PDB file of C-alpha atoms in Angstrom:
ATOM      1  CA  MET A   1     -10.210 284.693   6.946  1.00  0.00           C
ATOM      2  CA  GLU A   2     -10.338 284.050  10.690  1.00  0.00           C
ATOM      3  CA  ALA A   3      -7.835 285.921  12.838  1.00  0.00           C
ATOM      4  CA  LYS A   4      -5.109 283.858  14.447  1.00  0.00           C
ATOM      5  CA  LYS A   5      -5.331 283.177  18.151  1.00  0.00           C
ATOM      6  CA  THR A   6      -2.267 283.757  20.291  1.00  0.00           C
ATOM      7  CA  LEU A   7      -0.682 281.133  22.506  1.00  0.00           C
ATOM      8  CA  LEU A   8       1.795 282.640  24.950  1.00  0.00           C
ATOM      9  CA  ILE A   9       4.521 280.443  26.409  1.00  0.00           C
ATOM     10  CA  VAL A  10       6.180 281.937  29.495  1.00  0.00           C
ATOM     11  CA  ALA A  11       8.884 279.570  30.654  1.00  0.00           C
ATOM     12  CA  HIS A  12      12.003 279.848  32.769  1.00  0.00           C
ATOM     13  CA  ALA A  13      14.917 278.040  31.120  1.00  0.00           C
ATOM     14  CA  PRO A  14      18.133 278.609  33.096  1.00  0.00           C
ATOM     15  CA  SER A  15      19.938 275.476  31.881  1.00  0.00           C
ATOM     16  CA  PRO A  16      20.465 273.591  28.616  1.00  0.00           C
ATOM     17  CA  ASN A  17      17.975 270.913  29.700  1.00  0.00           C
ATOM     18  CA  THR A  18      15.245 273.363  30.679  1.00  0.00           C
ATOM     19  CA  LEU A  19      15.826 275.201  27.405  1.00  0.00           C
ATOM     20  CA  LYS A  20      15.222 271.884  25.603  1.00  0.00           C
ATOM     21  CA  LEU A  21      11.896 271.586  27.440  1.00  0.00           C
ATOM     22  CA  ARG A  22      10.811 275.110  26.491  1.00  0.00           C
ATOM     23  CA  GLU A  23      11.839 274.482  22.886  1.00  0.00           C
ATOM     24  CA  ALA A  24       9.898 271.198  22.877  1.00  0.00           C
ATOM     25  CA  VAL A  25       6.742 272.983  24.075  1.00  0.00           C
ATOM     26  CA  GLU A  26       7.214 275.528  21.294  1.00  0.00           C
ATOM     27  CA  GLN A  27       7.814 272.799  18.678  1.00  0.00           C
ATOM     28  CA  GLY A  28       4.594 271.074  19.695  1.00  0.00           C
ATOM     29  CA  ALA A  29       2.655 274.333  19.608  1.00  0.00           C
ATOM     30  CA  ARG A  30       4.002 275.073  16.126  1.00  0.00           C
ATOM     31  CA  HIS A  31       2.997 271.671  14.718  1.00  0.00           C
ATOM     32  CA  GLU A  32       2.395 271.919  10.971  1.00  0.00           C
ATOM     33  CA  ASP A  33      -1.268 270.877  11.281  1.00  0.00           C
ATOM     34  CA  ILE A  34      -2.052 273.798  13.596  1.00  0.00           C
ATOM     35  CA  GLU A  35      -2.924 276.664  11.297  1.00  0.00           C
ATOM     36  CA  SER A  36      -4.662 279.466  13.164  1.00  0.00           C
ATOM     37  CA  VAL A  37      -2.458 279.867  16.242  1.00  0.00           C
ATOM     38  CA  LYS A  38       0.367 282.353  16.605  1.00  0.00           C
ATOM     39  CA  VAL A  39       2.931 281.256  19.197  1.00  0.00           C
ATOM     40  CA  ARG A  40       4.895 283.726  21.312  1.00  0.00           C
ATOM     41  CA  VAL A  41       7.673 282.519  23.614  1.00  0.00           C
ATOM     42  CA  LEU A  42       9.019 284.736  26.368  1.00  0.00           C
ATOM     43  CA  ALA A  43      11.189 284.313  29.408  1.00  0.00           C
ATOM     44  CA  PRO A  44       9.337 285.292  32.591  1.00  0.00           C
ATOM     45  CA  LEU A  45      11.463 288.410  33.127  1.00  0.00           C
ATOM     46  CA  GLU A  46      10.603 289.561  29.572  1.00  0.00           C
ATOM     47  CA  ALA A  47       6.851 288.894  29.834  1.00  0.00           C
ATOM     48  CA  GLY A  48       4.340 291.164  31.493  1.00  0.00           C
ATOM     49  CA  PRO A  49       0.651 291.872  31.867  1.00  0.00           C
ATOM     50  CA  GLU A  50       0.362 293.311  28.358  1.00  0.00           C
ATOM     51  CA  ASP A  51       1.453 289.939  26.956  1.00  0.00           C
ATOM     52  CA  VAL A  52      -1.113 288.075  29.046  1.00  0.00           C
ATOM     53  CA  LEU A  53      -3.867 290.508  28.069  1.00  0.00           C
ATOM     54  CA  ALA A  54      -3.023 289.955  24.382  1.00  0.00           C
ATOM     55  CA  CYS A  55      -3.103 286.141  24.448  1.00  0.00           C
ATOM     56  CA  ASP A  56      -5.890 283.588  24.123  1.00  0.00           C
ATOM     57  CA  ALA A  57      -4.146 280.851  26.145  1.00  0.00           C
ATOM     58  CA  ILE A  58      -0.918 280.504  28.107  1.00  0.00           C
ATOM     59  CA  ILE A  59       1.553 277.753  28.955  1.00  0.00           C
ATOM     60  CA  LEU A  60       3.782 278.341  31.956  1.00  0.00           C
ATOM     61  CA  GLY A  61       7.068 276.565  32.560  1.00  0.00           C
ATOM     62  CA  THR A  62       9.289 276.642  35.611  1.00  0.00           C
ATOM     63  CA  THR A  63      11.956 274.881  37.524  1.00  0.00           C
ATOM     64  CA  GLU A  64      11.393 273.734  41.074  1.00  0.00           C
ATOM     65  CA  ASN A  65      13.549 275.986  43.237  1.00  0.00           C
ATOM     66  CA  LEU A  66      13.702 275.218  46.963  1.00  0.00           C
ATOM     67  CA  GLY A  67      10.281 273.584  46.732  1.00  0.00           C
ATOM     68  CA  TYR A  68       8.739 276.565  44.946  1.00  0.00           C
ATOM     69  CA  MET A  69       8.490 278.021  41.430  1.00  0.00           C
ATOM     70  CA  SER A  70      11.458 279.920  40.019  1.00  0.00           C
ATOM     71  CA  GLY A  71      11.936 283.471  41.225  1.00  0.00           C
ATOM     72  CA  ALA A  72      11.616 284.612  37.613  1.00  0.00           C
ATOM     73  CA  LEU A  73       8.121 283.094  37.241  1.00  0.00           C
ATOM     74  CA  LYS A  74       7.116 284.474  40.644  1.00  0.00           C
ATOM     75  CA  ASP A  75       8.297 287.917  39.477  1.00  0.00           C
ATOM     76  CA  PHE A  76       6.149 287.531  36.333  1.00  0.00           C
ATOM     77  CA  PHE A  77       3.121 286.769  38.503  1.00  0.00           C
ATOM     78  CA  ASP A  78       3.927 289.659  40.885  1.00  0.00           C
ATOM     79  CA  ARG A  79       3.979 292.124  37.981  1.00  0.00           C
ATOM     80  CA  SER A  80       0.985 290.649  36.161  1.00  0.00           C
ATOM     81  CA  TYR A  81      -1.447 289.625  38.882  1.00  0.00           C
ATOM     82  CA  TYR A  82      -3.360 292.830  39.570  1.00  0.00           C
ATOM     83  CA  PRO A  83      -3.319 294.245  36.022  1.00  0.00           C
ATOM     84  CA  CYS A  84      -4.762 290.911  34.796  1.00  0.00           C
ATOM     85  CA  LEU A  85      -7.020 290.025  37.719  1.00  0.00           C
ATOM     86  CA  GLU A  86     -10.313 291.366  36.396  1.00  0.00           C
ATOM     87  CA  LYS A  87      -9.459 291.096  32.701  1.00  0.00           C
ATOM     88  CA  THR A  88      -8.254 287.515  32.165  1.00  0.00           C
ATOM     89  CA  GLN A  89     -10.751 285.419  34.099  1.00  0.00           C
ATOM     90  CA  GLY A  90     -11.276 282.101  32.345  1.00  0.00           C
ATOM     91  CA  LEU A  91      -7.946 282.300  30.476  1.00  0.00           C
ATOM     92  CA  PRO A  92      -7.068 278.746  29.389  1.00  0.00           C
ATOM     93  CA  PHE A  93      -3.694 277.661  30.745  1.00  0.00           C
ATOM     94  CA  ALA A  94      -1.437 274.698  31.308  1.00  0.00           C
ATOM     95  CA  TYR A  95       1.980 274.344  32.880  1.00  0.00           C
ATOM     96  CA  TYR A  96       4.989 272.143  33.322  1.00  0.00           C
ATOM     97  CA  VAL A  97       7.515 271.907  36.134  1.00  0.00           C
ATOM     98  CA  ARG A  98      11.061 270.606  35.904  1.00  0.00           C
ATOM     99  CA  ALA A  99      11.326 269.178  39.415  1.00  0.00           C
ATOM    100  CA  GLY A 100      14.454 267.667  40.859  1.00  0.00           C
ATOM    101  CA  HIS A 101      12.330 266.447  43.756  1.00  0.00           C
ATOM    102  CA  ASP A 102       8.558 265.989  43.701  1.00  0.00           C
ATOM    103  CA  GLY A 103       7.274 269.368  42.480  1.00  0.00           C
ATOM    104  CA  THR A 104       4.547 269.515  45.136  1.00  0.00           C
ATOM    105  CA  GLY A 105       5.322 272.998  46.442  1.00  0.00           C
ATOM    106  CA  THR A 106       5.705 274.413  42.940  1.00  0.00           C
ATOM    107  CA  HIS A 107       2.427 272.835  41.845  1.00  0.00           C
ATOM    108  CA  ARG A 108       0.632 274.185  44.925  1.00  0.00           C
ATOM    109  CA  ALA A 109       2.010 277.717  44.388  1.00  0.00           C
ATOM    110  CA  ILE A 110       1.006 277.891  40.716  1.00  0.00           C
ATOM    111  CA  GLU A 111      -2.441 276.492  41.492  1.00  0.00           C
ATOM    112  CA  SER A 112      -2.933 279.075  44.250  1.00  0.00           C
ATOM    113  CA  ILE A 113      -2.017 282.040  42.042  1.00  0.00           C
ATOM    114  CA  THR A 114      -3.953 280.876  38.990  1.00  0.00           C
ATOM    115  CA  THR A 115      -6.996 280.084  41.138  1.00  0.00           C
ATOM    116  CA  GLY A 116      -6.859 283.662  42.404  1.00  0.00           C
ATOM    117  CA  LEU A 117      -6.701 284.882  38.811  1.00  0.00           C
ATOM    118  CA  ARG A 118      -9.611 282.542  37.971  1.00  0.00           C
ATOM    119  CA  TRP A 119      -7.735 281.065  35.019  1.00  0.00           C
ATOM    120  CA  LYS A 120      -9.003 277.766  33.626  1.00  0.00           C
ATOM    121  CA  ARG A 121      -6.514 274.890  33.690  1.00  0.00           C
ATOM    122  CA  ILE A 122      -7.119 272.806  30.563  1.00  0.00           C
ATOM    123  CA  GLN A 123      -4.624 270.009  31.164  1.00  0.00           C
ATOM    124  CA  GLU A 124      -3.224 268.220  34.180  1.00  0.00           C
ATOM    125  CA  PRO A 125       0.126 269.719  35.200  1.00  0.00           C
ATOM    126  CA  LEU A 126       3.161 268.070  33.678  1.00  0.00           C
ATOM    127  CA  ILE A 127       5.680 267.449  36.461  1.00  0.00           C
ATOM    128  CA  CYS A 128       9.024 266.254  35.081  1.00  0.00           C
ATOM    129  CA  ARG A 129      10.431 264.671  38.254  1.00  0.00           C
ATOM    130  CA  GLY A 130      13.832 263.353  39.211  1.00  0.00           C
ATOM    131  CA  GLU A 131      16.875 262.936  37.032  1.00  0.00           C
ATOM    132  CA  TYR A 132      16.543 264.435  33.565  1.00  0.00           C
ATOM    133  CA  ARG A 133      15.176 262.047  30.951  1.00  0.00           C
ATOM    134  CA  ASP A 134      14.859 262.612  27.214  1.00  0.00           C
ATOM    135  CA  ASP A 135      11.181 261.613  27.325  1.00  0.00           C
ATOM    136  CA  PHE A 136      10.502 264.851  29.241  1.00  0.00           C
ATOM    137  CA  GLU A 137      10.967 266.579  25.890  1.00  0.00           C
ATOM    138  CA  ASP A 138       8.359 264.339  24.236  1.00  0.00           C
ATOM    139  CA  GLN A 139       5.918 265.096  27.062  1.00  0.00           C
ATOM    140  CA  CYS A 140       6.530 268.840  26.711  1.00  0.00           C
ATOM    141  CA  ARG A 141       6.094 268.641  22.934  1.00  0.00           C
ATOM    142  CA  GLU A 142       2.739 266.905  23.478  1.00  0.00           C
ATOM    143  CA  LEU A 143       1.703 269.574  25.983  1.00  0.00           C
ATOM    144  CA  GLY A 144       2.431 272.365  23.506  1.00  0.00           C
ATOM    145  CA  MET A 145       0.648 270.537  20.705  1.00  0.00           C
ATOM    146  CA  TYR A 146      -2.402 269.751  22.859  1.00  0.00           C
ATOM    147  CA  VAL A 147      -2.890 273.341  23.991  1.00  0.00           C
ATOM    148  CA  ALA A 148      -2.303 274.841  20.530  1.00  0.00           C
ATOM    149  CA  ALA A 149      -4.544 272.263  18.825  1.00  0.00           C
ATOM    150  CA  SER A 150      -7.303 272.896  21.371  1.00  0.00           C
ATOM    151  CA  LEU A 151      -7.031 276.632  20.699  1.00  0.00           C
ATOM    152  CA  ASP A 152      -6.934 276.014  16.932  1.00  0.00           C
ATOM    153  CA  ALA A 153     -10.077 273.869  17.080  1.00  0.00           C
ATOM    154  CA  GLY A 154     -11.954 276.376  19.246  1.00  0.00           C
ATOM    155  CA  LEU A 155     -12.205 273.938  22.155  1.00  0.00           C
ATOM    156  CA  VAL A 156     -10.750 276.460  24.604  1.00  0.00           C
TER     157      VAL A 156
END
């Protein structure tokens, strides 16, 4: 029997709506047809380099705060960057941003850090812009399912 691969979801969810988005990503990743992927969900302040080193792919989630990622996700990167730098090159990742504005600064910051880590983005960023809409949850569910299914099928 093949060992399960681990998908780590590190997402900041400070409000009921952002919690719905994180839960939707998890629901997608746990789709019943995905059999060989173990899903772990952690808040950024609970996650650390040991979690990244133990995963096979990662999905990041953040709010847009003052044109940047959440302080919690930035803290996660600050604690994880150097311990992971030489050990996680090529790590498949994707991310979503809950942006009240346009998400540009948040997108740029995440791209800069993950480029430095040499992680491999496997899906275009999902930027949930403007007023909250229920279809953001569908998009997040699809993101989780896509990444987990790709890991399950050995595509990433």
